[in-house]
């Protein structure tokens, strides 16, 4: 008989967590994700009281957050709700929109800095082709990271999230870990 023990995108029974210098990396398997798209002629909703951001933006509130993914399209995040999902609640809150569960298709890594925003900016400069100084809190975009496409979200001055395809979770973790190690080695 096969043991059907659930595992995270990185293959563990619990989230992977690692501290490298002032940076802490955490896999977030409990993050629920759902895409929300306006249908033709629909008015932009405020689902569950959450104002949806414009291009390049991320907003949080009411236990949810959202980032813009394209004209009339957003990704809605619900920390701690991966098992329960959020798509039904979103469909009720935004009946003129198309809602699709995205939770199992993505893996997320949260990165926090114990030394303010400078290590986060330095990590961004190593990982992606973005203007790290201009990519402040409340910013979100989709970009390339090595051979992958990822969403990059600046949640706070000292907090960053990377969301990539679940099938590439190991490669994403490795890229972030390696960049954080290089930053740590450069400060010693």
Short mmCIF file of C-alpha atoms in Angstrom, two decimals:
data_model
loop_
_atom_site.label_atom_id
_atom_site.label_comp_id
_atom_site.label_asym_id
_atom_site.label_seq_id
_atom_site.Cartn_x
_atom_site.Cartn_y
_atom_site.Cartn_z
CA UNK A 1 0.00 0.00 0.00
CA UNK A 2 1.29 3.46 -0.92
CA UNK A 3 1.63 6.11 1.77
CA UNK A 4 -0.16 9.26 0.59
CA UNK A 5 1.50 11.73 2.92
CA UNK A 6 1.02 15.29 1.69
CA UNK A 7 4.19 17.25 0.98
CA UNK A 8 5.15 20.80 0.18
CA UNK A 9 6.31 21.96 -3.25
CA UNK A 10 9.90 21.46 -2.05
CA UNK A 11 9.17 17.85 -1.08
CA UNK A 12 9.00 18.16 2.71
CA UNK A 13 6.26 17.36 5.16
CA UNK A 14 6.62 20.88 6.55
CA UNK A 15 7.72 24.21 5.10
CA UNK A 16 11.42 24.71 4.44
CA UNK A 17 12.93 27.60 6.40
CA UNK A 18 16.51 28.83 6.22
CA UNK A 19 18.39 31.81 7.62
CA UNK A 20 21.41 33.17 5.74
CA UNK A 21 22.96 36.15 7.47
CA UNK A 22 20.26 38.77 7.91
CA UNK A 23 17.91 37.12 5.40
CA UNK A 24 15.34 34.46 6.27
CA UNK A 25 13.79 32.33 3.53
CA UNK A 26 10.50 30.52 4.13
CA UNK A 27 8.50 28.25 1.88
CA UNK A 28 4.79 29.13 2.26
CA UNK A 29 2.72 26.07 1.38
CA UNK A 30 -0.34 27.45 3.19
CA UNK A 31 -0.80 30.35 0.72
CA UNK A 32 -4.05 30.09 -1.26
CA UNK A 33 -4.01 31.73 -4.70
CA UNK A 34 -6.82 32.48 -7.12
CA UNK A 35 -6.86 34.47 -10.35
CA UNK A 36 -9.63 37.04 -10.72
CA UNK A 37 -10.52 38.36 -14.20
CA UNK A 38 -13.12 40.93 -15.17
CA UNK A 39 -15.67 39.73 -17.69
CA UNK A 40 -16.59 41.96 -20.60
CA UNK A 41 -18.58 44.96 -19.40
CA UNK A 42 -18.05 44.20 -15.70
CA UNK A 43 -17.19 46.88 -13.19
CA UNK A 44 -14.01 46.38 -11.17
CA UNK A 45 -15.08 44.87 -7.84
CA UNK A 46 -13.76 45.36 -4.32
CA UNK A 47 -13.87 41.69 -3.30
CA UNK A 48 -14.34 41.19 0.43
CA UNK A 49 -13.41 44.85 0.98
CA UNK A 50 -10.03 44.55 -0.77
CA UNK A 51 -9.31 47.36 -3.24
CA UNK A 52 -7.63 45.88 -6.32
CA UNK A 53 -4.34 47.53 -7.35
CA UNK A 54 -3.41 49.04 -10.68
CA UNK A 55 -0.46 48.07 -12.90
CA UNK A 56 2.65 47.18 -10.92
CA UNK A 57 0.79 47.26 -7.63
CA UNK A 58 0.09 45.07 -4.61
CA UNK A 59 -2.45 45.77 -1.86
CA UNK A 60 -3.30 43.98 1.38
CA UNK A 61 -6.19 44.06 3.82
CA UNK A 62 -9.06 42.01 5.26
CA UNK A 63 -6.87 38.86 5.48
CA UNK A 64 -6.28 38.94 1.71
CA UNK A 65 -3.89 40.60 -0.68
CA UNK A 66 -3.91 41.13 -4.43
CA UNK A 67 -1.45 41.99 -7.15
CA UNK A 68 -2.10 43.15 -10.70
CA UNK A 69 -1.26 40.59 -13.42
CA UNK A 70 -2.70 42.29 -16.51
CA UNK A 71 -5.53 44.56 -17.69
CA UNK A 72 -8.60 43.51 -15.69
CA UNK A 73 -6.69 40.66 -14.04
CA UNK A 74 -5.35 40.06 -10.54
CA UNK A 75 -3.96 37.29 -8.38
CA UNK A 76 -5.61 37.10 -4.98
CA UNK A 77 -3.57 35.73 -2.06
CA UNK A 78 -4.96 34.31 1.17
CA UNK A 79 -2.30 33.30 3.71
CA UNK A 80 -3.17 30.21 5.74
CA UNK A 81 -6.04 29.16 3.47
CA UNK A 82 -4.45 26.75 0.97
CA UNK A 83 -6.46 23.80 2.27
CA UNK A 84 -9.82 25.60 2.33
CA UNK A 85 -9.27 27.67 -0.81
CA UNK A 86 -10.74 31.07 -1.54
CA UNK A 87 -12.31 30.67 -4.95
CA UNK A 88 -15.90 30.14 -3.73
CA UNK A 89 -15.77 33.22 -1.49
CA UNK A 90 -14.30 35.24 -4.36
CA UNK A 91 -16.98 34.06 -6.78
CA UNK A 92 -19.64 35.25 -4.34
CA UNK A 93 -17.86 38.56 -3.69
CA UNK A 94 -17.21 39.23 -7.40
CA UNK A 95 -19.99 37.50 -9.38
CA UNK A 96 -19.17 39.41 -12.60
CA UNK A 97 -15.64 38.01 -12.63
CA UNK A 98 -14.07 34.72 -13.61
CA UNK A 99 -12.25 33.07 -10.69
CA UNK A 100 -9.80 30.18 -11.01
CA UNK A 101 -7.99 28.42 -8.18
CA UNK A 102 -4.21 28.68 -8.71
CA UNK A 103 -2.96 27.33 -5.37
CA UNK A 104 -1.55 24.01 -6.56
CA UNK A 105 0.16 25.51 -9.61
CA UNK A 106 2.52 27.80 -7.72
CA UNK A 107 5.11 27.80 -4.96
CA UNK A 108 5.89 30.84 -2.84
CA UNK A 109 9.00 31.90 -0.96
CA UNK A 110 8.82 34.71 1.60
CA UNK A 111 12.09 36.53 2.29
CA UNK A 112 12.51 38.76 5.32
CA UNK A 113 15.43 40.90 6.38
CA UNK A 114 16.52 41.41 9.96
CA UNK A 115 18.50 44.48 8.88
CA UNK A 116 15.94 46.63 7.07
CA UNK A 117 15.54 47.15 3.35
CA UNK A 118 19.18 47.17 2.19
CA UNK A 119 19.59 43.35 2.12
CA UNK A 120 16.29 42.99 0.25
CA UNK A 121 17.39 45.53 -2.37
CA UNK A 122 20.77 43.79 -2.70
CA UNK A 123 19.05 40.42 -3.15
CA UNK A 124 16.72 41.88 -5.78
CA UNK A 125 19.72 43.22 -7.68
CA UNK A 126 21.29 39.75 -7.72
CA UNK A 127 18.11 37.88 -8.67
CA UNK A 128 16.15 39.92 -11.22
CA UNK A 129 16.50 42.69 -13.75
CA UNK A 130 14.53 45.31 -11.82
CA UNK A 131 15.34 48.75 -10.50
CA UNK A 132 15.59 47.64 -6.87
CA UNK A 133 15.61 51.22 -5.58
CA UNK A 134 12.38 51.99 -7.47
CA UNK A 135 10.69 48.71 -6.54
CA UNK A 136 9.40 49.75 -3.13
CA UNK A 137 6.74 48.41 -0.79
CA UNK A 138 3.44 47.82 -2.57
CA UNK A 139 5.14 46.95 -5.87
CA UNK A 140 4.57 43.73 -7.80
CA UNK A 141 5.61 42.50 -11.22
CA UNK A 142 6.22 39.40 -13.28
CA UNK A 143 9.77 38.95 -14.54
CA UNK A 144 12.46 36.42 -15.37
CA UNK A 145 14.68 34.85 -12.74
CA UNK A 146 17.33 32.60 -14.27
CA UNK A 147 15.30 30.25 -16.55
CA UNK A 148 11.99 30.86 -14.72
CA UNK A 149 9.16 33.34 -14.78
CA UNK A 150 8.21 34.62 -11.33
CA UNK A 151 5.98 37.12 -9.61
CA UNK A 152 8.01 39.45 -7.39
CA UNK A 153 6.11 41.24 -4.62
CA UNK A 154 7.61 43.85 -2.28
CA UNK A 155 5.36 43.43 0.73
CA UNK A 156 7.29 45.82 2.99
CA UNK A 157 10.67 47.54 3.16
CA UNK A 158 12.11 44.40 4.78
CA UNK A 159 9.92 41.75 3.13
CA UNK A 160 9.81 40.25 -0.35
CA UNK A 161 7.84 37.37 -1.90
CA UNK A 162 8.68 35.31 -4.96
CA UNK A 163 5.96 33.16 -6.53
CA UNK A 164 6.88 30.74 -9.29
CA UNK A 165 5.60 27.61 -10.95
CA UNK A 166 5.33 24.71 -8.51
CA UNK A 167 7.17 22.41 -10.93
CA UNK A 168 10.21 24.71 -10.60
CA UNK A 169 10.06 25.17 -6.81
CA UNK A 170 13.42 23.47 -6.24
CA UNK A 171 15.14 25.62 -8.86
CA UNK A 172 13.58 28.78 -7.44
CA UNK A 173 14.68 27.92 -3.88
CA UNK A 174 18.19 27.09 -5.12
CA UNK A 175 18.51 30.42 -6.99
CA UNK A 176 17.36 32.45 -3.98
CA UNK A 177 19.50 30.46 -1.55
CA UNK A 178 22.60 30.84 -3.72
CA UNK A 179 22.10 34.59 -4.15
CA UNK A 180 21.56 35.05 -0.40
CA UNK A 181 24.71 33.01 0.33
CA UNK A 182 26.72 35.20 -2.05
CA UNK A 183 25.44 38.31 -0.31
CA UNK A 184 26.38 36.87 3.08
CA UNK A 185 29.89 35.96 1.85
CA UNK A 186 30.33 39.46 0.47
CA UNK A 187 29.65 41.05 3.87
CA UNK A 188 32.15 38.95 5.83
#
